[in-house]
Tab-separated table of C-alpha atoms in Angstrom:
chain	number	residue	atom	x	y	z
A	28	UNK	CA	18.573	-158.520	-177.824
A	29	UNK	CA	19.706	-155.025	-176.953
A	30	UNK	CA	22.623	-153.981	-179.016
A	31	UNK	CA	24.361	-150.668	-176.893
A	32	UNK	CA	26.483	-148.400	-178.933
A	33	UNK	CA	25.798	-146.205	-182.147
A	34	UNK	CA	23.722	-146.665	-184.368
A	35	UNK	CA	25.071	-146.355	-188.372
A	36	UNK	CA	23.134	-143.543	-189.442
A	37	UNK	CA	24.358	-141.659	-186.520
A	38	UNK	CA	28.284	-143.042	-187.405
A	39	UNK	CA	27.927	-141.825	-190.794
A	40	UNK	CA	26.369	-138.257	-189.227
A	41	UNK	CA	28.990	-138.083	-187.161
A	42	UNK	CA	31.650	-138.772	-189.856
A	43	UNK	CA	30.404	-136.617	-191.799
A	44	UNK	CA	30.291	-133.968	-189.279
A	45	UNK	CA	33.834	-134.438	-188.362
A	46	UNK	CA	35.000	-134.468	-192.269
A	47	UNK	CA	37.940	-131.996	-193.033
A	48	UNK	CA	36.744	-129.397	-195.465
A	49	UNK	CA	39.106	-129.089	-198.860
A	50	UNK	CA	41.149	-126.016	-199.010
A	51	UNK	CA	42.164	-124.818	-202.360
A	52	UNK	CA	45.971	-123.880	-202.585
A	53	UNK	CA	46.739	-120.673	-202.727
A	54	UNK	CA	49.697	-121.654	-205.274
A	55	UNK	CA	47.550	-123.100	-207.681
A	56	UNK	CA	45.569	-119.604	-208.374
A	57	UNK	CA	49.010	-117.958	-209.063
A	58	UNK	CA	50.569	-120.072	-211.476
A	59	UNK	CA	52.750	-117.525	-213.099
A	60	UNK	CA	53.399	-115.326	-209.689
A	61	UNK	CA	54.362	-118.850	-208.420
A	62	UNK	CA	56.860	-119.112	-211.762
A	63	UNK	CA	58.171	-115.718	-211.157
A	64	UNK	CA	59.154	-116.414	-207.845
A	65	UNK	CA	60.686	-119.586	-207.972
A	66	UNK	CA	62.981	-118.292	-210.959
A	67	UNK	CA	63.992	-114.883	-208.500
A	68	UNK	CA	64.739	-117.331	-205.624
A	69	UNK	CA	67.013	-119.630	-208.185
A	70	UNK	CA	68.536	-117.022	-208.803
A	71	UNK	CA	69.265	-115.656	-205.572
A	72	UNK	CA	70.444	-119.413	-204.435
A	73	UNK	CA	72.561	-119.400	-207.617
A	74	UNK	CA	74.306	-115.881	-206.560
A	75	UNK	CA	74.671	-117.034	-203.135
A	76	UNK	CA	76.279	-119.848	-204.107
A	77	UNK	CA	78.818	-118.405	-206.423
A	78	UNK	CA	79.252	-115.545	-204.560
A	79	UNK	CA	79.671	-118.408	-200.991
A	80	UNK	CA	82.535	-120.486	-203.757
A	81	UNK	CA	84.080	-117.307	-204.732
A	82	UNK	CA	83.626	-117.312	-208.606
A	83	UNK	CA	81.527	-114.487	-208.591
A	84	UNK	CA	84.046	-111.286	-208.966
A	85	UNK	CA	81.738	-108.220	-209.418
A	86	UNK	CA	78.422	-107.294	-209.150
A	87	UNK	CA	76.252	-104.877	-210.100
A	88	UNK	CA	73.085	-104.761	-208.517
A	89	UNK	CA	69.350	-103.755	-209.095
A	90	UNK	CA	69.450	-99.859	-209.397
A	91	UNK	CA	72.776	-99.100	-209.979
A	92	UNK	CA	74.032	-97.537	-213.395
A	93	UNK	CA	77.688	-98.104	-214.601
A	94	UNK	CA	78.627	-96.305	-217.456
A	95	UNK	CA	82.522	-97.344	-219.519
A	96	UNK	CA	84.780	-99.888	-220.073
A	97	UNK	CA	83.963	-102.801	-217.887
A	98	UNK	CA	86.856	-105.832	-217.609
A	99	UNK	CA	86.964	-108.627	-215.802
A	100	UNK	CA	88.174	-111.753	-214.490
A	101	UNK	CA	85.918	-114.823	-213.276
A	102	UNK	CA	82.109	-113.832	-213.276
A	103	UNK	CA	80.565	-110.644	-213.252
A	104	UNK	CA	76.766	-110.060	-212.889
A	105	UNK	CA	74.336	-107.800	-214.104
A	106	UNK	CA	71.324	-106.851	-212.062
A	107	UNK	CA	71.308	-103.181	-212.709
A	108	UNK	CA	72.145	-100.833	-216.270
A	109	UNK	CA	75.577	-101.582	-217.670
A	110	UNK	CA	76.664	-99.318	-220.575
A	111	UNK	CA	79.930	-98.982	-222.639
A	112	UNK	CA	81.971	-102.093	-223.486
A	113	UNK	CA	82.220	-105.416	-221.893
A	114	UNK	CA	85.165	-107.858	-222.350
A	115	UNK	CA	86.726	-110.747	-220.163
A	116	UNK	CA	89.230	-113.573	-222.011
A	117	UNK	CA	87.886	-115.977	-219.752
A	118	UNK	CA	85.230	-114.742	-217.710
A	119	UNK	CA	81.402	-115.517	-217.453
A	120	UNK	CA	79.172	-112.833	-217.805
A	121	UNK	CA	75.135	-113.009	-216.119
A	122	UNK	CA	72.526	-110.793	-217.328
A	123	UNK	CA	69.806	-111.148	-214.635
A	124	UNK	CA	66.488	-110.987	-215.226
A	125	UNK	CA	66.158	-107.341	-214.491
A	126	UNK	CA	69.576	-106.414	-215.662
A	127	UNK	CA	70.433	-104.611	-218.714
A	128	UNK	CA	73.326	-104.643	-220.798
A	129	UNK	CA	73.862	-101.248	-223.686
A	130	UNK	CA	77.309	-102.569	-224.603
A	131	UNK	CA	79.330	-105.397	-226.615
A	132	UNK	CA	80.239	-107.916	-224.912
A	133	UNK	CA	83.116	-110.195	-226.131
A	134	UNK	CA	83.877	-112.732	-223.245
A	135	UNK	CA	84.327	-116.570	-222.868
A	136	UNK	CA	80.661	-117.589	-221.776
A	137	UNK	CA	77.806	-115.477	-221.044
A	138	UNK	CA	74.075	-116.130	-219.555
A	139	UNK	CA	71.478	-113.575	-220.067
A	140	UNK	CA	67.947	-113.466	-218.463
A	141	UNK	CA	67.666	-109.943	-218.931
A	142	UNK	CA	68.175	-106.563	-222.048
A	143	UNK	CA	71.025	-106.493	-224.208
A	144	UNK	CA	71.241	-104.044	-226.172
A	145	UNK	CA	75.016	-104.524	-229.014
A	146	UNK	CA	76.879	-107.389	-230.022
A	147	UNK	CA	77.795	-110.657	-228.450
A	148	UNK	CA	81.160	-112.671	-228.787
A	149	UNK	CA	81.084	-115.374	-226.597
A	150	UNK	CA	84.260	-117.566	-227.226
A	151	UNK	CA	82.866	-120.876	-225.649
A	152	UNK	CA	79.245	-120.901	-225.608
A	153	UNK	CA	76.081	-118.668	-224.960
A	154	UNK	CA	72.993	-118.987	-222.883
A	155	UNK	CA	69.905	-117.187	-223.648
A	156	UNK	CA	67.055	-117.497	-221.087
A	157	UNK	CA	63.080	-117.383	-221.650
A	158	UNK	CA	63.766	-113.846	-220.722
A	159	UNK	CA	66.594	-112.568	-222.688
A	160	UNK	CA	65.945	-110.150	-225.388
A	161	UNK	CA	68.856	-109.265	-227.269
A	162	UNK	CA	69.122	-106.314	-229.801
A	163	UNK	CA	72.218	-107.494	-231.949
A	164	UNK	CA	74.583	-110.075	-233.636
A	165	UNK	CA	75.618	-113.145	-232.213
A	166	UNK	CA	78.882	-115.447	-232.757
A	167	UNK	CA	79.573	-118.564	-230.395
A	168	UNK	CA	80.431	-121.953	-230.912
A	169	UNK	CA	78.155	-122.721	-228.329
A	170	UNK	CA	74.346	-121.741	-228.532
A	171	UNK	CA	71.459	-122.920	-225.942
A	172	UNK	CA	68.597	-120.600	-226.437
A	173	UNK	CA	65.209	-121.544	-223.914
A	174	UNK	CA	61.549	-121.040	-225.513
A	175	UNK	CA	60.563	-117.578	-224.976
A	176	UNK	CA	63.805	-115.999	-225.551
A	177	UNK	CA	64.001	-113.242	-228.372
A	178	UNK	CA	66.812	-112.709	-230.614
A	179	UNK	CA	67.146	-109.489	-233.216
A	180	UNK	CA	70.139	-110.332	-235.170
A	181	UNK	CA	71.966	-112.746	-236.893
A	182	UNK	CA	73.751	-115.678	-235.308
A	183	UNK	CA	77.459	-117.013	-236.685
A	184	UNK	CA	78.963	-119.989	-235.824
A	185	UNK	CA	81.443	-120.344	-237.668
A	186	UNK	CA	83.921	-121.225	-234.874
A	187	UNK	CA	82.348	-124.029	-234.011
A	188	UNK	CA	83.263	-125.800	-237.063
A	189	UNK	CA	87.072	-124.739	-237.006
A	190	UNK	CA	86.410	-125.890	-233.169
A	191	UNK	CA	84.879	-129.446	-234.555
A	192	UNK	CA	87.192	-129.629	-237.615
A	193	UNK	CA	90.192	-128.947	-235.374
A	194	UNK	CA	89.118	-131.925	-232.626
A	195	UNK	CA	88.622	-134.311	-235.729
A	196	UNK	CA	92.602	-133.430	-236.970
A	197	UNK	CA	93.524	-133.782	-233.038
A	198	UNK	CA	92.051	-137.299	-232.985
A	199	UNK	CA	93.384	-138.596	-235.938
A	200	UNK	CA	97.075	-137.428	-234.755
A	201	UNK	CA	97.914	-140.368	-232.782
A	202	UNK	CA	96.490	-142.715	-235.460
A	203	UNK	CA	98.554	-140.906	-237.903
A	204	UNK	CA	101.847	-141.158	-235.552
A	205	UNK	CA	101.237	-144.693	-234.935
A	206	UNK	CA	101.630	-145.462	-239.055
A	207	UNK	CA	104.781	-143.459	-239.105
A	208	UNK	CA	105.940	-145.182	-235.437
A	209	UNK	CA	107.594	-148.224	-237.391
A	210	UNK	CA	109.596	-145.679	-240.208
A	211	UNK	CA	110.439	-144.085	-237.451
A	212	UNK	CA	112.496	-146.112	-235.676
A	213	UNK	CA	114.516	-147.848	-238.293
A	214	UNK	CA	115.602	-143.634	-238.714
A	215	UNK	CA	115.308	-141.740	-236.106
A	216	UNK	CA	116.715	-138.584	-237.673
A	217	UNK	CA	114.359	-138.615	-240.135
A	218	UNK	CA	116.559	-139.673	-243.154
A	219	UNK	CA	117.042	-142.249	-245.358
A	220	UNK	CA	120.516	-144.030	-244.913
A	221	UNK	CA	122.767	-144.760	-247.459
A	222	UNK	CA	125.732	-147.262	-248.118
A	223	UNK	CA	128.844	-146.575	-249.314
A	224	UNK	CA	128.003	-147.955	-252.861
A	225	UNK	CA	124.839	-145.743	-253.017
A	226	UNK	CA	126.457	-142.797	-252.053
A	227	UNK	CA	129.307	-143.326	-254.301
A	228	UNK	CA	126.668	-143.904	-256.988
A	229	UNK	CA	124.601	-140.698	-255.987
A	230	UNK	CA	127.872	-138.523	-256.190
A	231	UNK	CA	129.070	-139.734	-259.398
A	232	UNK	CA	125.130	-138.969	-260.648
C-alpha cells in the first residue's frame, strides 16, 4: 500500500522550520524608563483633563521662574520654580514631578511630586508622592504619603482631632434634641409655667 502525502519527520521539519522566533520586549529591559514614562503621561492625561473640565486655573510650566506672592482660586500647578508665598482658601495646589516650590504654602489641599522647599498648611488634606521631597513642617488633617516620598520636618495634626471631635458633637446633636423634643413641647418658650397658687407662693417667698 502506497500512502501519498508527507511523511512525519518531514511535518515536524517543516513545523519547525515555519516556527515564529520569540522576541524579547523591549519594555521589559526598561523597567524603570517604562515607570518614568507612564507616571509623565498620567500626568499629562491628568492636566489635560483638568485643564479640558476647567478646574485647573494657572499654570506654571517646565522652565519658567515666578518669583512673589502667588494667590489663587481652584488649582494651580507647578511644573517650573515657584518662589515667595503661596496661599489659596480653597484651592488645590500640584507640585509636578519636576516642579519646585521655595515658598509656604497654606491652601486647602495640595499634591506634590516634586521640591518644596518651607512650610505646608494644607486645611483639608495633603498628598505626598514617591517623588516629593519636602524641606519643612507639615500640618493637615489629612495625610497620604506614597513609599519613596521624603519628609524633613515635623508633621501636626492636630486639626484633625478638633475635625473628628467636632463630627462626634455634630452626631450626637440630634440624639441630644430628640431627649429634649418631649420638654419641649409641653413649653415651648423654654420656661417652666406656673399657677396662680405657685406664683402667689413664690412672691410671698
Amino acid at each position: 500500500m502506497i500512502r501519498m502525502g508527507r511523511s512525519s519527520k518531514t511535518e515536524q521539519t517543516n513545523d519547525s522550520a515555519y516556527q515564529p522566533k520569540q522576541t524579547t520586549d523591549s519594555n521589559s529591559l526598561y523597567p524603570a524608563g517604562n515607570a518614568a514614562s507612564n507616571r509623565a503621561v498620567s500626568e499629562s492625561e491628568s492636566m489635560a483633563r483638568d485643564i479640558k473640565e476647567g478646574r485647573l486655573s494657572g499654570f506654571i510650566g517646565s522652565g519658567t521662574v515666578l518669583t512673589g506672592e502667588t494667590t489663587f482660586q481652584a488649582m494651580l500647578r507647578v511644573d517650573g520654580h515657584l518662589t515667595g508665598h503661596v496661599s489659596s482658601e480653597d484651592g488645590t495646589l500640584i507640585v509636578g514631578s519636576t516642579g519646585r516650590v521655595d515658598a509656604n504654602i497654606q491652601v486647602a489641599a495640595a499634591t506634590i511630586n516634586g521640591t518644596v522647599n518651607g512650610d505646608i498648611v494644607a486645611t483639608e488634606r495633603l498628598e505626598l508622592g514617591r517623588t516629593a521631597h519636602v524641606v519643612g513642617n507639615i500640618q493637615t488633617p489629612r495625610l497620604l504619603m506614597e513609599d519613596g516620598a521624603i519628609l524633613e520636618g515635623s508633621c501636626s495634626m492636630i486639626k484633625a482631632r478638633e475635625t473628628m471631635e467636632r463630627r462626634i458633637a455634630e452626631a450626637n446633636a440630634p440624639k441630644i434634641t430628640n431627649e429634649l423634643a418631649p420638654f419641649q413641647e409641653n413649653e415651648p418658650n423654654g420656661y417652666f409655667e406656673l399657677n396662680d397658687d405657685e406664683t402667689a407662693e413664690a412672691a410671698t417667698n
